[in-house]
Structures are given as C-alpha cells and as structure tokens.
mmCIF file of C-alpha atoms and ligand atoms in Angstrom:
data_model
loop_
_atom_site.group_PDB
_atom_site.id
_atom_site.type_symbol
_atom_site.label_atom_id
_atom_site.label_comp_id
_atom_site.label_asym_id
_atom_site.label_seq_id
_atom_site.Cartn_x
_atom_site.Cartn_y
_atom_site.Cartn_z
ATOM 1 C CA MET J 953 9.527 95.733 216.814
ATOM 2 C CA ARG J 954 9.738 92.013 217.361
ATOM 3 C CA ILE J 955 8.465 92.263 220.941
ATOM 4 C CA LYS J 956 5.589 94.456 219.806
ATOM 5 C CA ARG J 957 4.620 91.861 217.206
ATOM 6 C CA LEU J 958 4.858 89.077 219.753
ATOM 7 C CA LEU J 959 2.619 90.994 222.145
ATOM 8 C CA GLY J 960 0.153 91.565 219.321
ATOM 9 C CA ILE J 961 0.004 87.856 218.577
ATOM 10 C CA LEU J 962 -0.460 87.066 222.262
ATOM 11 C CA ALA J 963 -3.315 89.573 222.554
ATOM 12 C CA ALA J 964 -5.045 88.134 219.505
ATOM 13 C CA GLY J 965 -4.611 84.613 220.916
ATOM 14 C CA THR J 966 -6.153 85.617 224.241
ATOM 15 C CA ALA J 967 -9.130 87.191 222.501
ATOM 16 C CA LEU J 968 -9.669 83.973 220.543
ATOM 17 C CA LEU J 969 -9.480 81.886 223.700
ATOM 18 C CA LEU J 970 -11.999 84.125 225.453
ATOM 19 C CA ALA J 971 -14.397 83.878 222.522
ATOM 20 C CA ALA J 972 -14.160 80.073 222.486
ATOM 21 C CA ALA J 973 -14.967 79.786 226.191
ATOM 22 C CA ALA J 974 -18.463 81.289 225.751
ATOM 23 C CA PRO J 975 -20.006 82.500 229.003
ATOM 24 C CA ALA J 976 -22.179 79.910 230.746
ATOM 25 C CA GLN J 977 -25.803 80.294 229.746
ATOM 26 C CA THR J 978 -28.721 79.277 231.921
ATOM 27 C CA ILE J 979 -32.100 78.300 230.545
ATOM 28 C CA LYS J 980 -34.925 78.514 233.054
ATOM 29 C CA VAL J 981 -37.541 75.777 232.977
ATOM 30 C CA GLY J 982 -40.632 76.242 235.143
ATOM 31 C CA VAL J 983 -42.069 72.955 236.389
ATOM 32 C CA ILE J 984 -45.654 72.893 237.687
ATOM 33 C CA ASN J 985 -46.714 69.604 239.215
ATOM 34 C CA SER J 986 -48.848 68.014 241.941
ATOM 35 C CA TYR J 987 -46.404 67.307 244.763
ATOM 36 C CA SER J 988 -48.809 67.437 247.712
ATOM 37 C CA GLY J 989 -52.353 66.356 248.549
ATOM 38 C CA PRO J 990 -54.065 63.095 247.598
ATOM 39 C CA PHE J 991 -52.414 63.006 244.149
ATOM 40 C CA ALA J 992 -48.853 63.716 245.339
ATOM 41 C CA THR J 993 -47.498 60.383 244.070
ATOM 42 C CA LEU J 994 -48.255 61.505 240.510
ATOM 43 C CA GLY J 995 -46.124 64.658 240.661
ATOM 44 C CA ASP J 996 -43.394 62.653 242.324
ATOM 45 C CA LEU J 997 -43.385 60.079 239.495
ATOM 46 C CA MET J 998 -43.111 62.813 236.885
ATOM 47 C CA ASP J 999 -40.391 64.589 238.849
ATOM 48 C CA LYS J 1000 -38.377 61.395 239.102
ATOM 49 C CA GLY J 1001 -38.699 60.784 235.353
ATOM 50 C CA MET J 1002 -37.532 64.327 234.595
ATOM 51 C CA LYS J 1003 -34.558 64.218 236.965
ATOM 52 C CA LEU J 1004 -33.449 60.785 235.809
ATOM 53 C CA TYR J 1005 -33.514 62.059 232.225
ATOM 54 C CA MET J 1006 -31.365 65.037 233.161
ATOM 55 C CA LYS J 1007 -28.864 62.887 235.020
ATOM 56 C CA GLN J 1008 -28.534 60.411 232.172
ATOM 57 C CA ASN J 1009 -28.271 63.065 229.467
ATOM 58 C CA ALA J 1010 -26.148 65.765 231.099
ATOM 59 C CA ASP J 1011 -23.770 65.682 228.112
ATOM 60 C CA LYS J 1012 -26.537 66.353 225.552
ATOM 61 C CA LEU J 1013 -26.721 70.118 226.044
ATOM 62 C CA PRO J 1014 -24.464 72.474 224.059
ATOM 63 C CA PRO J 1015 -21.228 73.376 225.897
ATOM 64 C CA GLY J 1016 -21.771 76.096 228.498
ATOM 65 C CA VAL J 1017 -25.571 75.701 228.512
ATOM 66 C CA LYS J 1018 -27.259 74.800 231.778
ATOM 67 C CA ILE J 1019 -30.861 74.202 232.755
ATOM 68 C CA GLU J 1020 -32.238 75.687 235.942
ATOM 69 C CA LEU J 1021 -35.443 74.030 237.104
ATOM 70 C CA ILE J 1022 -37.873 76.242 239.016
ATOM 71 C CA ILE J 1023 -40.267 73.770 240.594
ATOM 72 C CA ARG J 1024 -43.745 74.670 241.884
ATOM 73 C CA ASP J 1025 -46.493 72.607 243.566
ATOM 74 C CA ASP J 1026 -50.089 73.069 242.384
ATOM 75 C CA GLY J 1027 -51.360 70.681 245.074
ATOM 76 C CA GLY J 1028 -53.630 68.684 242.703
ATOM 77 C CA PRO J 1029 -56.513 69.640 240.406
ATOM 78 C CA ASN J 1030 -56.574 73.350 241.178
ATOM 79 C CA PRO J 1031 -56.730 75.667 238.132
ATOM 80 C CA ASP J 1032 -56.550 78.960 240.065
ATOM 81 C CA LYS J 1033 -53.381 77.911 241.842
ATOM 82 C CA ALA J 1034 -51.819 76.593 238.622
ATOM 83 C CA LYS J 1035 -52.596 79.859 236.831
ATOM 84 C CA GLN J 1036 -51.064 81.927 239.626
ATOM 85 C CA LEU J 1037 -47.919 79.784 239.618
ATOM 86 C CA ALA J 1038 -47.579 80.045 235.848
ATOM 87 C CA GLN J 1039 -48.001 83.813 236.042
ATOM 88 C CA GLU J 1040 -45.235 84.099 238.637
ATOM 89 C CA LEU J 1041 -42.931 81.812 236.697
ATOM 90 C CA ILE J 1042 -43.440 83.856 233.536
ATOM 91 C CA VAL J 1043 -43.395 87.387 234.948
ATOM 92 C CA ARG J 1044 -41.052 87.152 237.911
ATOM 93 C CA ASP J 1045 -38.767 84.231 237.129
ATOM 94 C CA LYS J 1046 -38.812 84.794 233.350
ATOM 95 C CA VAL J 1047 -38.837 81.087 232.523
ATOM 96 C CA GLN J 1048 -38.244 80.109 228.904
ATOM 97 C CA PHE J 1049 -40.258 76.877 229.145
ATOM 98 C CA ILE J 1050 -43.074 75.510 231.272
ATOM 99 C CA THR J 1051 -43.452 71.749 231.705
ATOM 100 C CA GLY J 1052 -45.096 69.177 233.984
ATOM 101 C CA VAL J 1053 -48.814 69.386 234.888
ATOM 102 C CA VAL J 1054 -50.686 66.244 235.859
ATOM 103 C CA PHE J 1055 -54.197 67.673 235.640
ATOM 104 C CA THR J 1056 -56.221 68.925 232.694
ATOM 105 C CA PRO J 1057 -58.024 71.767 234.544
ATOM 106 C CA ASN J 1058 -54.601 73.147 235.493
ATOM 107 C CA ALA J 1059 -53.237 72.853 231.944
ATOM 108 C CA LEU J 1060 -56.333 74.645 230.588
ATOM 109 C CA ALA J 1061 -55.807 77.478 233.093
ATOM 110 C CA ILE J 1062 -52.159 77.878 232.085
ATOM 111 C CA ALA J 1063 -52.751 77.671 228.310
ATOM 112 C CA PRO J 1064 -53.797 81.299 227.582
ATOM 113 C CA LEU J 1065 -50.801 82.657 229.532
ATOM 114 C CA THR J 1066 -48.400 80.655 227.375
ATOM 115 C CA GLN J 1067 -49.909 82.295 224.293
ATOM 116 C CA GLU J 1068 -49.869 85.852 225.673
ATOM 117 C CA ALA J 1069 -46.295 85.575 226.903
ATOM 118 C CA LYS J 1070 -45.056 83.219 224.146
ATOM 119 C CA VAL J 1071 -43.691 80.625 226.527
ATOM 120 C CA PRO J 1072 -43.523 77.087 225.119
ATOM 121 C CA PHE J 1073 -45.464 74.678 227.364
ATOM 122 C CA PHE J 1074 -44.391 71.041 226.960
ATOM 123 C CA ILE J 1075 -47.057 68.955 228.682
ATOM 124 C CA GLY J 1076 -45.854 65.894 230.595
ATOM 125 C CA ASN J 1077 -49.281 64.471 231.452
ATOM 126 C CA ALA J 1078 -52.664 66.265 231.179
ATOM 127 C CA GLY J 1079 -54.564 64.203 228.590
ATOM 128 C CA THR J 1080 -57.803 65.904 227.534
ATOM 129 C CA SER J 1081 -57.809 66.268 223.757
ATOM 130 C CA VAL J 1082 -58.783 69.936 223.518
ATOM 131 C CA ILE J 1083 -55.827 71.263 225.568
ATOM 132 C CA THR J 1084 -53.434 71.542 222.611
ATOM 133 C CA GLU J 1085 -55.943 73.737 220.776
ATOM 134 C CA ARG J 1086 -55.933 76.326 223.543
ATOM 135 C CA SER J 1087 -52.510 77.765 222.712
ATOM 136 C CA PRO J 1088 -50.105 77.511 219.769
ATOM 137 C CA TYR J 1089 -47.280 77.353 222.324
ATOM 138 C CA ILE J 1090 -48.363 73.931 223.645
ATOM 139 C CA ALA J 1091 -46.911 70.573 222.614
ATOM 140 C CA ARG J 1092 -47.964 67.368 224.368
ATOM 141 C CA PHE J 1093 -45.657 64.454 225.221
ATOM 142 C CA SER J 1094 -48.114 62.313 227.169
ATOM 143 C CA PHE J 1095 -51.287 60.924 225.576
ATOM 144 C CA THR J 1096 -54.939 61.695 225.059
ATOM 145 C CA LEU J 1097 -57.736 59.668 226.625
ATOM 146 C CA TRP J 1098 -59.160 59.374 223.096
ATOM 147 C CA GLN J 1099 -55.966 57.579 222.009
ATOM 148 C CA SER J 1100 -56.613 54.771 224.487
ATOM 149 C CA SER J 1101 -60.388 54.710 224.998
ATOM 150 C CA TYR J 1102 -61.536 54.939 221.352
ATOM 151 C CA PRO J 1103 -59.603 51.901 220.044
ATOM 152 C CA LEU J 1104 -60.459 50.132 223.315
ATOM 153 C CA GLY J 1105 -64.149 50.633 222.483
ATOM 154 C CA ALA J 1106 -63.657 49.132 219.025
ATOM 155 C CA TRP J 1107 -61.733 46.179 220.482
ATOM 156 C CA ALA J 1108 -64.387 45.577 223.149
ATOM 157 C CA SER J 1109 -67.248 45.736 220.625
ATOM 158 C CA ARG J 1110 -65.842 42.595 219.004
ATOM 159 C CA ARG J 1111 -66.005 40.685 222.297
ATOM 160 C CA PHE J 1112 -68.884 42.054 224.377
ATOM 161 C CA LYS J 1113 -72.528 42.848 223.553
ATOM 162 C CA ASN J 1114 -73.102 45.510 226.192
ATOM 163 C CA ALA J 1115 -71.056 47.743 228.459
ATOM 164 C CA TYR J 1116 -71.350 50.059 231.458
ATOM 165 C CA ILE J 1117 -69.139 53.171 231.644
ATOM 166 C CA ALA J 1118 -67.872 54.671 234.922
ATOM 167 C CA VAL J 1119 -65.554 57.698 234.832
ATOM 168 C CA SER J 1120 -64.209 60.382 237.125
ATOM 169 C CA ASP J 1121 -66.317 63.491 236.660
ATOM 170 C CA PHE J 1122 -63.839 65.863 235.048
ATOM 171 C CA ALA J 1123 -62.550 66.579 231.551
ATOM 172 C CA PRO J 1124 -60.333 63.504 230.908
ATOM 173 C CA GLY J 1125 -63.106 61.279 232.315
ATOM 174 C CA HIS J 1126 -65.602 62.866 229.952
ATOM 175 C CA ASP J 1127 -63.200 62.286 227.040
ATOM 176 C CA SER J 1128 -62.680 58.664 228.039
ATOM 177 C CA GLU J 1129 -66.453 58.127 228.259
ATOM 178 C CA ALA J 1130 -67.190 59.755 224.883
ATOM 179 C CA ALA J 1131 -64.315 57.975 223.150
ATOM 180 C CA PHE J 1132 -65.198 54.520 224.463
ATOM 181 C CA GLU J 1133 -68.880 54.991 223.706
ATOM 182 C CA ARG J 1134 -68.113 56.003 220.137
ATOM 183 C CA GLY J 1135 -65.709 53.125 219.508
ATOM 184 C CA PHE J 1136 -68.004 50.569 221.162
ATOM 185 C CA THR J 1137 -71.249 51.647 219.488
ATOM 186 C CA GLU J 1138 -69.612 52.066 216.059
ATOM 187 C CA GLY J 1139 -68.663 48.410 216.398
ATOM 188 C CA GLY J 1140 -72.253 47.411 217.230
ATOM 189 C CA GLY J 1141 -72.031 47.345 221.049
ATOM 190 C CA LYS J 1142 -74.680 48.778 223.354
ATOM 191 C CA ILE J 1143 -74.047 51.047 226.365
ATOM 192 C CA ILE J 1144 -76.507 50.035 229.091
ATOM 193 C CA GLY J 1145 -75.475 52.531 231.748
ATOM 194 C CA LYS J 1146 -73.136 55.401 232.533
ATOM 195 C CA VAL J 1147 -72.029 56.937 235.770
ATOM 196 C CA ARG J 1148 -69.728 59.841 236.669
ATOM 197 C CA ILE J 1149 -67.863 59.631 239.970
ATOM 198 C CA PRO J 1150 -66.723 62.768 241.859
ATOM 199 C CA LEU J 1151 -63.002 63.471 241.555
ATOM 200 C CA ALA J 1152 -62.521 64.636 245.155
ATOM 201 C CA ASN J 1153 -62.521 61.929 247.866
ATOM 202 C CA PRO J 1154 -64.745 59.465 246.041
ATOM 203 C CA ASP J 1155 -66.377 56.425 247.622
ATOM 204 C CA PHE J 1156 -66.436 53.919 244.773
ATOM 205 C CA VAL J 1157 -68.622 51.325 246.512
ATOM 206 C CA PRO J 1158 -72.100 52.734 245.717
ATOM 207 C CA PHE J 1159 -71.087 53.277 242.087
ATOM 208 C CA MET J 1160 -69.784 49.729 241.761
ATOM 209 C CA GLN J 1161 -73.025 48.443 243.302
ATOM 210 C CA ARG J 1162 -74.980 50.205 240.563
ATOM 211 C CA VAL J 1163 -72.791 48.610 237.927
ATOM 212 C CA LYS J 1164 -73.215 45.176 239.512
ATOM 213 C CA ASP J 1165 -76.994 45.540 239.588
ATOM 214 C CA ALA J 1166 -77.065 46.454 235.884
ATOM 215 C CA LYS J 1167 -75.248 43.170 235.006
ATOM 216 C CA PRO J 1168 -73.266 44.401 231.983
ATOM 217 C CA ASP J 1169 -70.906 42.063 230.102
ATOM 218 C CA VAL J 1170 -68.112 44.549 230.659
ATOM 219 C CA LEU J 1171 -67.315 47.594 232.799
ATOM 220 C CA MET J 1172 -65.072 50.239 231.274
ATOM 221 C CA ALA J 1173 -63.758 52.716 233.854
ATOM 222 C CA PHE J 1174 -61.406 55.680 234.086
ATOM 223 C CA THR J 1175 -60.058 57.273 237.241
ATOM 224 C CA PRO J 1176 -56.825 59.226 237.578
ATOM 225 C CA ALA J 1177 -53.820 56.940 238.053
ATOM 226 C CA GLY J 1178 -52.422 56.680 241.572
ATOM 227 C CA ARG J 1179 -54.437 55.782 244.646
ATOM 228 C CA GLN J 1180 -57.873 56.145 243.072
ATOM 229 C CA ALA J 1181 -56.962 53.377 240.635
ATOM 230 C CA THR J 1182 -56.310 51.078 243.583
ATOM 231 C CA GLN J 1183 -59.538 52.190 245.287
ATOM 232 C CA ILE J 1184 -61.774 51.434 242.301
ATOM 233 C CA MET J 1185 -60.030 48.100 241.774
ATOM 234 C CA LYS J 1186 -60.632 47.236 245.421
ATOM 235 C CA ALA J 1187 -64.343 48.177 245.194
ATOM 236 C CA TYR J 1188 -64.676 46.003 242.049
ATOM 237 C CA GLY J 1189 -63.159 43.055 243.947
ATOM 238 C CA ASP J 1190 -64.924 43.640 247.287
ATOM 239 C CA LEU J 1191 -68.376 43.788 245.696
ATOM 240 C CA GLY J 1192 -67.612 40.646 243.698
ATOM 241 C CA LEU J 1193 -68.093 42.076 240.207
ATOM 242 C CA ASP J 1194 -65.362 39.738 238.999
ATOM 243 C CA LYS J 1195 -67.192 36.727 240.444
ATOM 244 C CA ALA J 1196 -70.437 37.996 238.879
ATOM 245 C CA GLY J 1197 -68.691 37.666 235.499
ATOM 246 C CA ILE J 1198 -68.400 41.411 234.779
ATOM 247 C CA LYS J 1199 -65.133 41.929 232.938
ATOM 248 C CA PHE J 1200 -63.137 45.071 233.866
ATOM 249 C CA ILE J 1201 -61.413 47.112 231.155
ATOM 250 C CA GLY J 1202 -60.224 50.694 230.702
ATOM 251 C CA PRO J 1203 -57.406 52.999 229.699
ATOM 252 C CA GLY J 1204 -54.123 52.074 231.407
ATOM 253 C CA ASP J 1205 -54.673 54.619 234.170
ATOM 254 C CA ILE J 1206 -56.707 52.003 236.111
ATOM 255 C CA THR J 1207 -53.831 49.498 236.225
ATOM 256 C CA THR J 1208 -51.050 52.084 236.449
ATOM 257 C CA ASP J 1209 -47.721 50.302 236.970
ATOM 258 C CA GLU J 1210 -46.757 51.979 240.239
ATOM 259 C CA GLU J 1211 -50.019 50.938 241.960
ATOM 260 C CA LEU J 1212 -50.130 47.294 240.804
ATOM 261 C CA PRO J 1213 -48.142 46.155 243.876
ATOM 262 C CA ASN J 1214 -50.896 47.682 246.100
ATOM 263 C CA MET J 1215 -53.833 45.997 244.355
ATOM 264 C CA GLY J 1216 -53.609 42.377 245.550
ATOM 265 C CA ASP J 1217 -54.655 39.806 242.933
ATOM 266 C CA VAL J 1218 -57.918 41.502 241.889
ATOM 267 C CA PRO J 1219 -56.482 43.022 238.664
ATOM 268 C CA LEU J 1220 -55.373 39.643 237.248
ATOM 269 C CA GLY J 1221 -57.042 39.403 233.835
ATOM 270 C CA VAL J 1222 -57.992 43.083 233.630
ATOM 271 C CA ILE J 1223 -57.497 44.342 230.069
ATOM 272 C CA THR J 1224 -56.382 47.880 229.325
ATOM 273 C CA MET J 1225 -55.267 49.946 226.343
ATOM 274 C CA HIS J 1226 -52.327 52.281 226.897
ATOM 275 C CA HIS J 1227 -49.138 53.690 225.433
ATOM 276 C CA TYR J 1228 -46.764 52.536 228.162
ATOM 277 C CA SER J 1229 -46.176 49.498 230.344
ATOM 278 C CA ALA J 1230 -43.232 49.198 232.713
ATOM 279 C CA ALA J 1231 -43.217 45.480 231.827
ATOM 280 C CA ALA J 1232 -42.588 46.105 228.103
ATOM 281 C CA THR J 1233 -39.569 44.176 226.864
ATOM 282 C CA ARG J 1234 -38.291 46.522 224.139
ATOM 283 C CA PRO J 1235 -34.608 47.404 224.754
ATOM 284 C CA ALA J 1236 -35.205 51.130 225.365
ATOM 285 C CA ASN J 1237 -37.661 50.263 228.122
ATOM 286 C CA LYS J 1238 -35.420 47.643 229.697
ATOM 287 C CA ALA J 1239 -32.613 50.216 229.868
ATOM 288 C CA PHE J 1240 -35.039 52.789 231.312
ATOM 289 C CA ILE J 1241 -36.313 50.377 233.999
ATOM 290 C CA ALA J 1242 -32.761 49.353 234.934
ATOM 291 C CA ALA J 1243 -31.700 53.012 235.299
ATOM 292 C CA TRP J 1244 -34.851 53.780 237.305
ATOM 293 C CA LYS J 1245 -34.321 50.922 239.735
ATOM 294 C CA LYS J 1246 -30.660 51.819 240.145
ATOM 295 C CA GLU J 1247 -31.631 55.385 240.988
ATOM 296 C CA TYR J 1248 -34.796 54.867 243.034
ATOM 297 C CA GLY J 1249 -34.564 51.321 244.409
ATOM 298 C CA GLU J 1250 -35.374 47.770 243.294
ATOM 299 C CA LYS J 1251 -39.016 48.002 244.479
ATOM 300 C CA SER J 1252 -39.757 51.317 242.763
ATOM 301 C CA TRP J 1253 -41.661 51.363 239.447
ATOM 302 C CA PRO J 1254 -41.995 54.236 236.994
ATOM 303 C CA SER J 1255 -45.393 54.877 235.410
ATOM 304 C CA PHE J 1256 -46.627 56.306 232.132
ATOM 305 C CA MET J 1257 -46.413 59.718 233.831
ATOM 306 C CA SER J 1258 -42.680 59.265 234.475
ATOM 307 C CA VAL J 1259 -42.204 58.463 230.793
ATOM 308 C CA GLY J 1260 -44.348 61.414 229.677
ATOM 309 C CA GLN J 1261 -42.151 63.796 231.632
ATOM 310 C CA TRP J 1262 -38.974 61.992 230.513
ATOM 311 C CA ASP J 1263 -39.953 62.519 226.876
ATOM 312 C CA ALA J 1264 -41.008 66.149 227.477
ATOM 313 C CA MET J 1265 -37.517 66.746 228.855
ATOM 314 C CA ASP J 1266 -35.929 65.011 225.858
ATOM 315 C CA ALA J 1267 -37.813 67.446 223.612
ATOM 316 C CA ILE J 1268 -36.640 70.436 225.675
ATOM 317 C CA TYR J 1269 -33.046 69.232 225.272
ATOM 318 C CA TYR J 1270 -33.612 68.747 221.548
ATOM 319 C CA VAL J 1271 -34.931 72.268 220.898
ATOM 320 C CA ILE J 1272 -32.150 73.794 223.019
ATOM 321 C CA ARG J 1273 -29.533 71.811 221.099
ATOM 322 C CA GLU J 1274 -30.971 72.751 217.717
ATOM 323 C CA GLN J 1275 -30.829 76.453 218.705
ATOM 324 C CA LYS J 1276 -27.358 76.137 220.208
ATOM 325 C CA GLY J 1277 -28.659 77.368 223.543
ATOM 326 C CA LYS J 1278 -30.217 80.628 222.275
ATOM 327 C CA VAL J 1279 -33.883 79.744 222.493
ATOM 328 C CA ASN J 1280 -36.610 81.690 220.752
ATOM 329 C CA PRO J 1281 -40.241 80.663 221.375
ATOM 330 C CA ASP J 1282 -41.372 80.643 217.747
ATOM 331 C CA ARG J 1283 -38.277 78.780 216.609
ATOM 332 C CA THR J 1284 -38.848 76.314 219.480
ATOM 333 C CA MET J 1285 -42.407 75.639 218.332
ATOM 334 C CA ALA J 1286 -41.284 75.216 214.706
ATOM 335 C CA LEU J 1287 -38.626 72.737 215.844
ATOM 336 C CA VAL J 1288 -40.870 70.748 218.172
ATOM 337 C CA LYS J 1289 -43.192 70.048 215.249
ATOM 338 C CA LYS J 1290 -40.332 68.006 213.798
ATOM 339 C CA TYR J 1291 -39.615 66.156 217.030
ATOM 340 C CA LYS J 1292 -39.333 62.372 216.735
ATOM 341 C CA ASN J 1293 -37.862 59.702 218.947
ATOM 342 C CA PRO J 1294 -37.745 56.136 217.615
ATOM 343 C CA ASN J 1295 -36.468 54.985 221.000
ATOM 344 C CA SER J 1296 -38.685 56.282 223.774
ATOM 345 C CA PRO J 1297 -39.197 53.711 226.556
ATOM 346 C CA ARG J 1298 -42.791 53.471 225.223
ATOM 347 C CA GLY J 1299 -41.705 52.810 221.598
ATOM 348 C CA PRO J 1300 -41.485 55.222 218.645
ATOM 349 C CA ILE J 1301 -43.052 58.654 219.194
ATOM 350 C CA ALA J 1302 -43.397 61.862 217.174
ATOM 351 C CA ILE J 1303 -45.110 65.216 217.471
ATOM 352 C CA ASP J 1304 -47.869 65.690 214.900
ATOM 353 C CA PRO J 1305 -46.850 68.927 213.132
ATOM 354 C CA GLU J 1306 -50.509 69.780 212.454
ATOM 355 C CA THR J 1307 -51.751 69.503 216.036
ATOM 356 C CA ARG J 1308 -48.619 69.533 218.268
ATOM 357 C CA ASP J 1309 -50.035 66.412 219.894
ATOM 358 C CA ILE J 1310 -48.205 63.129 220.305
ATOM 359 C CA ILE J 1311 -48.322 60.227 217.848
ATOM 360 C CA GLN J 1312 -47.538 56.893 219.483
ATOM 361 C CA ASN J 1313 -48.329 53.192 219.639
ATOM 362 C CA GLU J 1314 -51.221 52.024 221.779
ATOM 363 C CA TYR J 1315 -50.870 48.588 223.315
ATOM 364 C CA MET J 1316 -53.533 46.149 224.494
ATOM 365 C CA ARG J 1317 -52.350 44.714 227.782
ATOM 366 C CA GLU J 1318 -53.499 42.099 230.252
ATOM 367 C CA VAL J 1319 -52.539 42.076 233.926
ATOM 368 C CA LYS J 1320 -50.574 38.901 234.620
ATOM 369 C CA LYS J 1321 -48.009 37.740 237.121
ATOM 370 C CA VAL J 1322 -44.449 38.063 235.827
ATOM 371 C CA GLY J 1323 -41.655 36.950 238.150
ATOM 372 C CA GLY J 1324 -44.087 36.906 241.071
ATOM 373 C CA VAL J 1325 -45.403 40.472 240.599
ATOM 374 C CA LEU J 1326 -48.340 41.909 238.678
ATOM 375 C CA ALA J 1327 -47.484 43.395 235.306
ATOM 376 C CA ASN J 1328 -49.274 44.953 232.318
ATOM 377 C CA VAL J 1329 -48.284 42.451 229.620
ATOM 378 C CA GLU J 1330 -48.654 43.842 226.094
ATOM 379 C CA PHE J 1331 -50.317 41.498 223.576
ATOM 380 C CA GLU J 1332 -51.407 43.618 220.612
ATOM 381 C CA THR J 1333 -50.142 46.886 219.131
ATOM 382 C CA PHE J 1334 -52.026 49.644 217.358
ATOM 383 C CA GLU J 1335 -49.244 51.433 215.488
ATOM 384 C CA GLN J 1336 -48.695 55.182 215.544
ATOM 385 C CA VAL J 1337 -52.090 56.397 216.714
ATOM 386 C CA LYS J 1338 -52.908 60.097 216.272
ATOM 387 C CA ASP J 1339 -55.395 61.737 218.641
ATOM 388 C CA PRO J 1340 -58.692 60.302 217.284
ATOM 389 C CA TRP J 1341 -60.735 63.253 218.586
ATOM 390 C CA LYS J 1342 -58.835 65.551 216.239
ATOM 391 C CA GLU J 1343 -58.834 63.038 213.375
ATOM 392 C CA LEU J 1344 -62.601 62.434 213.597
ATOM 393 C CA LYS J 1345 -63.566 66.097 213.422
ATOM 394 C CA LYS J 1346 -61.437 66.780 210.324
HETATM 395 C C1 PHB C 254 -55.745 64.686 233.433
HETATM 396 O O1 PHB C 254 -56.145 65.492 234.288
HETATM 397 O O2 PHB C 254 -55.691 64.989 232.232
HETATM 398 C C2 PHB C 254 -55.387 63.313 233.866
HETATM 399 C C3 PHB C 254 -55.093 63.046 235.205
HETATM 400 C C4 PHB C 254 -54.764 61.743 235.595
HETATM 401 C C5 PHB C 254 -54.718 60.726 234.645
HETATM 402 C C6 PHB C 254 -54.989 61.003 233.312
HETATM 403 C C7 PHB C 254 -55.326 62.289 232.928
HETATM 404 O O3 PHB C 254 -54.430 59.463 235.013
#
C-alpha cells in the first residue's frame, strides 16, 4: 500500500514537472527589406537595428518562446517582388508577423495581403501617410514625411520669403512636397518652383542648376536616405548653391546620420526636421549608440531606419509578452494600439490607437561638427507630433 502511494505521488510530481517545462514555442517573423541594389545600405541598417535589439533583449520573451526570423530581400523599390515575398512568407512559411520594408511602394503592395490573411505588419520604415489606412493589420514604428515636412514648412515660413521644392518622384517625395508647401504657404511663404527627380539612378546636377537659376531664399529637398542623400548634397555644393546664398533644408533623410561622414563639409549649417539624430544626448540614445558601436565598430553609425526597426521589434516583443507567447492577430492589433515607450533612443513614442501610426517628437537640427565629425545637433523640439496628414483631414 505504502509503495503504491509513493509511486502515485511520484507520478503526480512528474506530471507537474512536465507541465511546468512547457514545450518550446517558435514565433515566425517574416522580414522584408532592401538588402541588395543601390539602396542596400538601408536594409542593412534596419537589419542591424533589429538584431541588436534581439541580442540586448533576449530575456524579454516569455520562457520557452523563441523568435525565428525569415529574412527576404526585395532588392529596393519593387512592389511586385515585395508582394510575391509576402505571399510566400504568409502561405508557405506561415509567419505570424511581417516587419521591415524600406520603401512605400513595397509596403502598399503588401498591405492588402496582411488584411486578407490577418498577419500583423509592423512597419520599420516606409513613411507615406496613407499606408496605415490600407490595412487594419498595419502599425507603423517609423515616421511619416508629413510629420517632418509640415512643421518644417511652418518653421521656414517664419524665416524665408520664398522657397523651391525638389523631391524624389515617388509617394514619400510627393508627401514631403505637399506637406512642406502647406506648412510654408499657411505661414505666408511663397513657393517659386517645384521639381520632381526620378528615383532610379538620378543625376542631381541639372535639377540643382534649375534651382540655382530660380534664386530662391531656401531649397527644401527630399531624397531617400543613403547614397542619394550624399549625391544631392554634393550637387548642391558643386554648383555653389551655398555660395549663392540658397539655404538648404529638408526632412532628416537628406542629412541621414550614416552618410554624414561621406558628405565632406558641405552640409555644415543645413537645417532639417526629424524624429531621430544619432547625436542626441538623451540617456536612452547614448546607451543605444554605445551598444551599436560595441557591436558594429567605432566608425559605424545607426540611422533613423535602425531605430525604426529597433522599435518595431520592441513592439513585437511586447505583444508576444502580453499574450504569453500565444499570438492571435486581432489581439495583437488591440494590444499594439496601447503600445508606448517613454525610452526609445529617439525619445518618447506611442502608437495612436485611432490610426495605428506613430506619435513622436520632431526635432529641428543643424549640422555641426561635434568631436571632429559632422552631427545633426537638435536645437528645438516639437512634442508628440501625430501624423498631420491624418489630423488635417479630420
Ligand atoms: C519610403 O519609401 O517611404 C521612404 C524611403 C526612404 C526614405 C524615406 C521614406 O528615406
């Protein structure tokens, strides 16, 4: 009798132990980014931000829960390719999240699939305002061009009488143009010329010549971050627009932190509005920069894209944690509407529960030399800006 009872207790104990050591659970995250072609540095910066986040926060997932990244290369602005990759990730790999995506046309191509298949899509970059309206399963952790270019227009209208606008000819460029024009003209400024520059292999020189000939007080420009930012800066310097007294301003894409070391001294004095500067001195950013340099080398700089993908990953961890590893798409979207982080490297951020778009500070910055290198030095803060495009059409 006694032995039987003992065996019974042992069996019950074993069952309890087995239940406690829940089987390992893997959550599949599909990552679509631009890892090759002329914009490959952008995908790389986002990838590095994502992987650094995962390394630093390995202990923030529930016990037994693991993330498997399934990484795909869209090769740049290429909606058909992005759509095909998203389809494969959803149907074949059965991912529970999609994240990444530098380019708006790609995000727009993926959007309807995320709605049909109910796969939450946490955007790490693509910044055209309308994207979040294309699927209820999208939340954005990056920015909109309206967030930077609209307040920039208002700021510039208090300092300059007339402006020329030059933007890359695709959706975020069109947003930047419309937003700046609205902010600038509402403040009494006059737009004296506009030009749209092809996205693929542009030669900036003839466009800069047109701007120079028009003699505006200020040029506001948007190109994608990365090498094109350096190319337009170089054309501005080579044609002597700075010496002709034409001030250069824009969203922070044109003085993106990772390219500043390639730009010579031309950007000194360029003013931009943006949500992230690698030179920001808030403690969360200093810790982020220190971790980045330790991981990727003293000379390496993260950009706003690295931080966008870092924060998108933080939100993925948050919704997984809140659901104890058993993720459901509708529950995920309900949770992400409550997402807040007072301590992102860029400052406090939150997801707007009405729009699933990011709310964040926008900073006015001037390019200066700090410790011998160029840096975007913040000098004025616009607190907790919601996407103005959505606010203005309410
Ligand atoms: C976009 O496609 O939305 C995009 C790409 C590059 C940027 C900003 C926005 O620097």
